[in-house]
Short mmCIF file of C-alpha atoms in Angstrom, two decimals:
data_model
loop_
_atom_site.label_atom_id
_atom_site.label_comp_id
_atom_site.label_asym_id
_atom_site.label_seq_id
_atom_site.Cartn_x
_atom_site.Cartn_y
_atom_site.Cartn_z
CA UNK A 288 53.97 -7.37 -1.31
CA UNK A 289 51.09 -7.84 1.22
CA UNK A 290 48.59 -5.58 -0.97
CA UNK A 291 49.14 -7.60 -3.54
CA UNK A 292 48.86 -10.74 -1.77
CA UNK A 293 45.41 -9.22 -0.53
CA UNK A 294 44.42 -8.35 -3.57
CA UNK A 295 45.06 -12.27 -5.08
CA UNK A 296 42.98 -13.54 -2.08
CA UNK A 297 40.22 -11.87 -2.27
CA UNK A 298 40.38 -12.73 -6.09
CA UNK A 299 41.10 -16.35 -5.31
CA UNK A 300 38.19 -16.53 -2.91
CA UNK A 301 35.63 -15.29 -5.17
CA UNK A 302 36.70 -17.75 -7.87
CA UNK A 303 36.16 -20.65 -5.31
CA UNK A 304 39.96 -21.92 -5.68
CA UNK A 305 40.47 -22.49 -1.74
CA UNK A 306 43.75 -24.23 -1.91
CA UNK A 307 45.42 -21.50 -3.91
CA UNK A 308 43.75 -19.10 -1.37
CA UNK A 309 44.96 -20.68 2.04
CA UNK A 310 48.48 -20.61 0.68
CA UNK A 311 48.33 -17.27 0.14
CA UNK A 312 46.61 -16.18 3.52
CA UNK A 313 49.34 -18.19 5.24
CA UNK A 314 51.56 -16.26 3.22
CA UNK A 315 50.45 -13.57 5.16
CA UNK A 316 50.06 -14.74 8.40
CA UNK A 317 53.64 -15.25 8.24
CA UNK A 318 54.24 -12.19 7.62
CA UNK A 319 52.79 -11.05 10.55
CA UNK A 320 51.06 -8.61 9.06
CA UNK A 321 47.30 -8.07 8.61
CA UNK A 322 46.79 -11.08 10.95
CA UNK A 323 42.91 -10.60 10.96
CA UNK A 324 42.46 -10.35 7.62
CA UNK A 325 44.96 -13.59 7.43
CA UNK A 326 42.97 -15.85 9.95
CA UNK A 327 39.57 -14.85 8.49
CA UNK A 328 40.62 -15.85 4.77
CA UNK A 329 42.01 -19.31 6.47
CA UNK A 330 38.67 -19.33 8.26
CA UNK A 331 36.70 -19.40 5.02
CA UNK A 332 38.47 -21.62 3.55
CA UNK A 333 38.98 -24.10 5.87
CA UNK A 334 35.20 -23.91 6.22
CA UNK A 335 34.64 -24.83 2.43
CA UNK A 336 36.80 -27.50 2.89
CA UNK A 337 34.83 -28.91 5.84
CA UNK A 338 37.01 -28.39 8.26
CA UNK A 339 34.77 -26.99 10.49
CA UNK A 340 36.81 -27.08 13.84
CA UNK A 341 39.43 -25.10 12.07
CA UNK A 342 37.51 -22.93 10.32
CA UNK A 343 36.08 -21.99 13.81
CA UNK A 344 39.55 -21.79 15.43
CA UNK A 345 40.29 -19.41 12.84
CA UNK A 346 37.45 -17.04 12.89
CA UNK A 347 37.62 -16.91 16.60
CA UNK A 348 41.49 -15.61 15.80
CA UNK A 349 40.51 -12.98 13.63
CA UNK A 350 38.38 -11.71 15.98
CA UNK A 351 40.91 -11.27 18.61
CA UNK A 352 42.87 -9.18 16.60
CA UNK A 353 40.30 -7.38 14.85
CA UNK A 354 36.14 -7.95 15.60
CA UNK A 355 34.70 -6.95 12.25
CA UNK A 356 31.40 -7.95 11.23
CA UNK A 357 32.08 -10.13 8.38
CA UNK A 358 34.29 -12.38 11.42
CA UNK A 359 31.58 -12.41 13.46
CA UNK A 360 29.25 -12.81 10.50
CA UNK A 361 31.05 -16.13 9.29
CA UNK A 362 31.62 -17.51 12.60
CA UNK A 363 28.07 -16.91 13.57
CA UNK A 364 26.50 -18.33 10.49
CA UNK A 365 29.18 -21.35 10.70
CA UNK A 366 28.02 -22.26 14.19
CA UNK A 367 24.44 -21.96 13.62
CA UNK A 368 24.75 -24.24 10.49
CA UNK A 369 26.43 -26.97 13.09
CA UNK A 370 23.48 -26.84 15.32
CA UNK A 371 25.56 -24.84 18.10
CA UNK A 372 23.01 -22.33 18.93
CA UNK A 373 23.92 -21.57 22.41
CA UNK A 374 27.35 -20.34 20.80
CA UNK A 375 26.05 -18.78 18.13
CA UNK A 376 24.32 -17.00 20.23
CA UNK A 377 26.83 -15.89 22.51
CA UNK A 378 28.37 -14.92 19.06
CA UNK A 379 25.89 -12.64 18.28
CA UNK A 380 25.76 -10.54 21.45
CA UNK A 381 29.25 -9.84 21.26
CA UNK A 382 28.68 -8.94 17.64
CA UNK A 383 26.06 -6.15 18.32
CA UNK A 384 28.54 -4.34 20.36
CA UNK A 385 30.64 -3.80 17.12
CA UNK A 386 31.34 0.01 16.48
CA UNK A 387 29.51 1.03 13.11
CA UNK A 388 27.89 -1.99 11.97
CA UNK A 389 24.59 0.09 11.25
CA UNK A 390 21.06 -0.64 12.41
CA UNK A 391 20.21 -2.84 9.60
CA UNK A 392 22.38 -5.78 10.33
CA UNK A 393 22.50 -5.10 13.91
CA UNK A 394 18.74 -5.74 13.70
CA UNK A 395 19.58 -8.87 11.71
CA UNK A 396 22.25 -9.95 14.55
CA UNK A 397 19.09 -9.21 17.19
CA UNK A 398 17.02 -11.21 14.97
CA UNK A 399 19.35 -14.54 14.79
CA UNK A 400 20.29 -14.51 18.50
CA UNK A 401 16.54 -14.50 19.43
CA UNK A 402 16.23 -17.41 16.72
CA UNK A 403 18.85 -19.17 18.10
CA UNK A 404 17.58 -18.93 22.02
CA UNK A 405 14.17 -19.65 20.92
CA UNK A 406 15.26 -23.02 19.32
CA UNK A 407 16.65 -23.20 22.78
CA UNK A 408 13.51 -22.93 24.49
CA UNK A 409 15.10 -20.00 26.29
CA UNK A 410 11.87 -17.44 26.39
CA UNK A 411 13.52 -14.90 28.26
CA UNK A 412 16.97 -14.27 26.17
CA UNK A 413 15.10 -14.82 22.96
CA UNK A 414 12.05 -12.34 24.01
CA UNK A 415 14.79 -10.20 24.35
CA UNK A 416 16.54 -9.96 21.47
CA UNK A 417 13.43 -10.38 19.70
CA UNK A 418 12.39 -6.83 21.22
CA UNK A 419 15.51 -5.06 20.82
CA UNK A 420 15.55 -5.97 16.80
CA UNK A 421 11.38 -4.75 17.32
CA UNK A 422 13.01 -1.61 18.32
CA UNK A 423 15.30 -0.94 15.35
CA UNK A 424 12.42 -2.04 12.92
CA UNK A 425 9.16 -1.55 14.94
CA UNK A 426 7.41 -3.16 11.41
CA UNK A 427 9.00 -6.12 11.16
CA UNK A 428 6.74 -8.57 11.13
CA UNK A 429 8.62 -11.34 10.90
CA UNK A 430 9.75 -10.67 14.65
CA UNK A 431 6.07 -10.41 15.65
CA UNK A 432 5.32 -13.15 14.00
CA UNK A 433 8.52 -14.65 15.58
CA UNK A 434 7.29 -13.56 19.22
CA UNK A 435 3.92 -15.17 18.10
CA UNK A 436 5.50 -18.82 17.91
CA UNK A 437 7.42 -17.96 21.15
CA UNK A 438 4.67 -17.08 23.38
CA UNK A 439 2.23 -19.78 22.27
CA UNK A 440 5.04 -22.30 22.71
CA UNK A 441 5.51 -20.80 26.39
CA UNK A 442 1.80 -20.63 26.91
CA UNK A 443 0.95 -17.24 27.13
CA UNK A 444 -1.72 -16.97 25.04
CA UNK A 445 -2.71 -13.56 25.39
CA UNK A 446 0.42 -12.50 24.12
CA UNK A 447 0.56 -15.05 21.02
CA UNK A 448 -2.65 -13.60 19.65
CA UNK A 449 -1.65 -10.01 20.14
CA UNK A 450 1.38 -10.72 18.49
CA UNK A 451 0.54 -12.31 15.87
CA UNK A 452 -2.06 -9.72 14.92
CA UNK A 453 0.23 -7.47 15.08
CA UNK A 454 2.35 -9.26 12.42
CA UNK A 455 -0.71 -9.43 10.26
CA UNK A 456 -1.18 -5.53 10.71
CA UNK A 457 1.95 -5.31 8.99
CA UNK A 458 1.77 -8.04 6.69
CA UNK A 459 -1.73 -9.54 5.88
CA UNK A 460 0.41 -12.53 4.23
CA UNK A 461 2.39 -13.26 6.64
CA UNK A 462 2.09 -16.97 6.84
CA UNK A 463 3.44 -18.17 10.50
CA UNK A 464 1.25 -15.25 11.87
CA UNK A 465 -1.94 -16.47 10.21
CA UNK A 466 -1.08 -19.73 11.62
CA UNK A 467 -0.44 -18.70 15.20
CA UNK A 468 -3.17 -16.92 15.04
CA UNK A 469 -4.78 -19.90 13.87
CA UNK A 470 -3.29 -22.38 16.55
CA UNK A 471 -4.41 -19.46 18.92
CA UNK A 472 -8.22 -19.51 18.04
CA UNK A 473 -8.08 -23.16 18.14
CA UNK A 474 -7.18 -22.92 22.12
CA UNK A 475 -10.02 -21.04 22.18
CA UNK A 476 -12.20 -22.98 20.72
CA UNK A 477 -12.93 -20.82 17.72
CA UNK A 478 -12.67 -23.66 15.38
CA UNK A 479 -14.20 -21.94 12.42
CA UNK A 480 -11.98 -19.14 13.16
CA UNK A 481 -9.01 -21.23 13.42
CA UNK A 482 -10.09 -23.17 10.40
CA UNK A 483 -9.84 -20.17 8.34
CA UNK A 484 -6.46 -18.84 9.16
CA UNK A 485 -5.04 -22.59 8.71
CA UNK A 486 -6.37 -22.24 5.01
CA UNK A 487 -5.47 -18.89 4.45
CA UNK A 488 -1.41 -19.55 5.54
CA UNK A 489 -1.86 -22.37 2.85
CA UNK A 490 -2.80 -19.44 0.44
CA UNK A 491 0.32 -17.91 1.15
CA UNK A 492 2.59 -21.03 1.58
CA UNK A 493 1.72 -24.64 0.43
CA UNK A 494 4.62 -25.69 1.09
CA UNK A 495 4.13 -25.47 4.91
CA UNK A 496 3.93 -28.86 6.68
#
């Protein structure tokens, strides 16, 4: 009764119970039915478990029968966590491409891949990602404030501080941008300037080291 068996997954999943779950996704991966569904409910267990090898085997199955976003979601998420960003990324380019995933989280797949190539130091890849998700949301300012970081740390100047003024255009509290911007007046030798934003991102976020 695979609708049932669906049904006690999903239930079994919720409730945290991961060893009662993966017997009853292999239950329906024998089946050969709803193999997707079967490899992705293995995936997310196996990941809870720490298996993290398998839990990426498994995802990456589900996807070949079926790319749906929560797959590539998990996957994505999974590999990022384990410091694989080039794969991650990769992840995430394939996962745009996904029919009727709306603009929201396609701007939030944008978003991670340009994350993920910036950690990189890849300028180019994550510039454009960054600019794609700019085009979905043109006032996010977490992307400008994003590009901010990414142009400083490639030395162009000229574009960190338009950047990150742009960010604070959007959000006046935007605390990376008022440090860019900071960092950027510095280079300048606008100390006072600088001095000021530095303080100010404090305002917003003590916490930042």
């Amino acid at each position: 009764n695979l609708p049932m068996l669906e049904q006690q997954g999903e239930v079994l999943l919720e409730a945290g119970d991961w060893s009662l779950a993966k017997n009853v996704y292999k239950a329906i991966l024998n089946s050969g039915e709803k193999t997707a569904l079967a490899h992705y409910g293995l995936a997310v267990c196996a990941e809870h478990e720490g298996k993290i090898d398998g839990a990426i085997r498994h995802y990456e199955e589900s996807i070949a029968y079926q790319p749906t976003r929560v797959s590539y979601q998990g996957l994505a998420s999974l590999l990022m966590r384990s410091g694989r960003d080039l794969y991650a990324a990769e992840v995430l380019e394939r996962a745009v491409n996904v029919r009727d995933i709306g603009d929201s989280l396609r701007f939030e797949f944008h978003k991670a891949a340009g994350n993920c190539y910036s950690r990189l130091l890849k300028t180019y890849e994550s510039e454009r990602h960054y600019k794609r998700a700019m085009a979905l949301r043109p006032d996010a300012d977490e992307i400008q404030s994003n590009l901010a970081s990414l142009y400083l740390n490639s030395g162009r100047l000229d574009d960190a501080l338009r950047a990150s003024q742009d960010a604070l255009a959007s959000n006046p509290k935007n605390s990376t941008a008022l440090f860019v911007l900071g960092l950027c007046e510095q280079r300048m030798n606008e100390k006072e300037k600088a001095l000021a934003h530095f303080i100010e991102s404090l305002r917003v976020q003590i916490r930042n080291a």
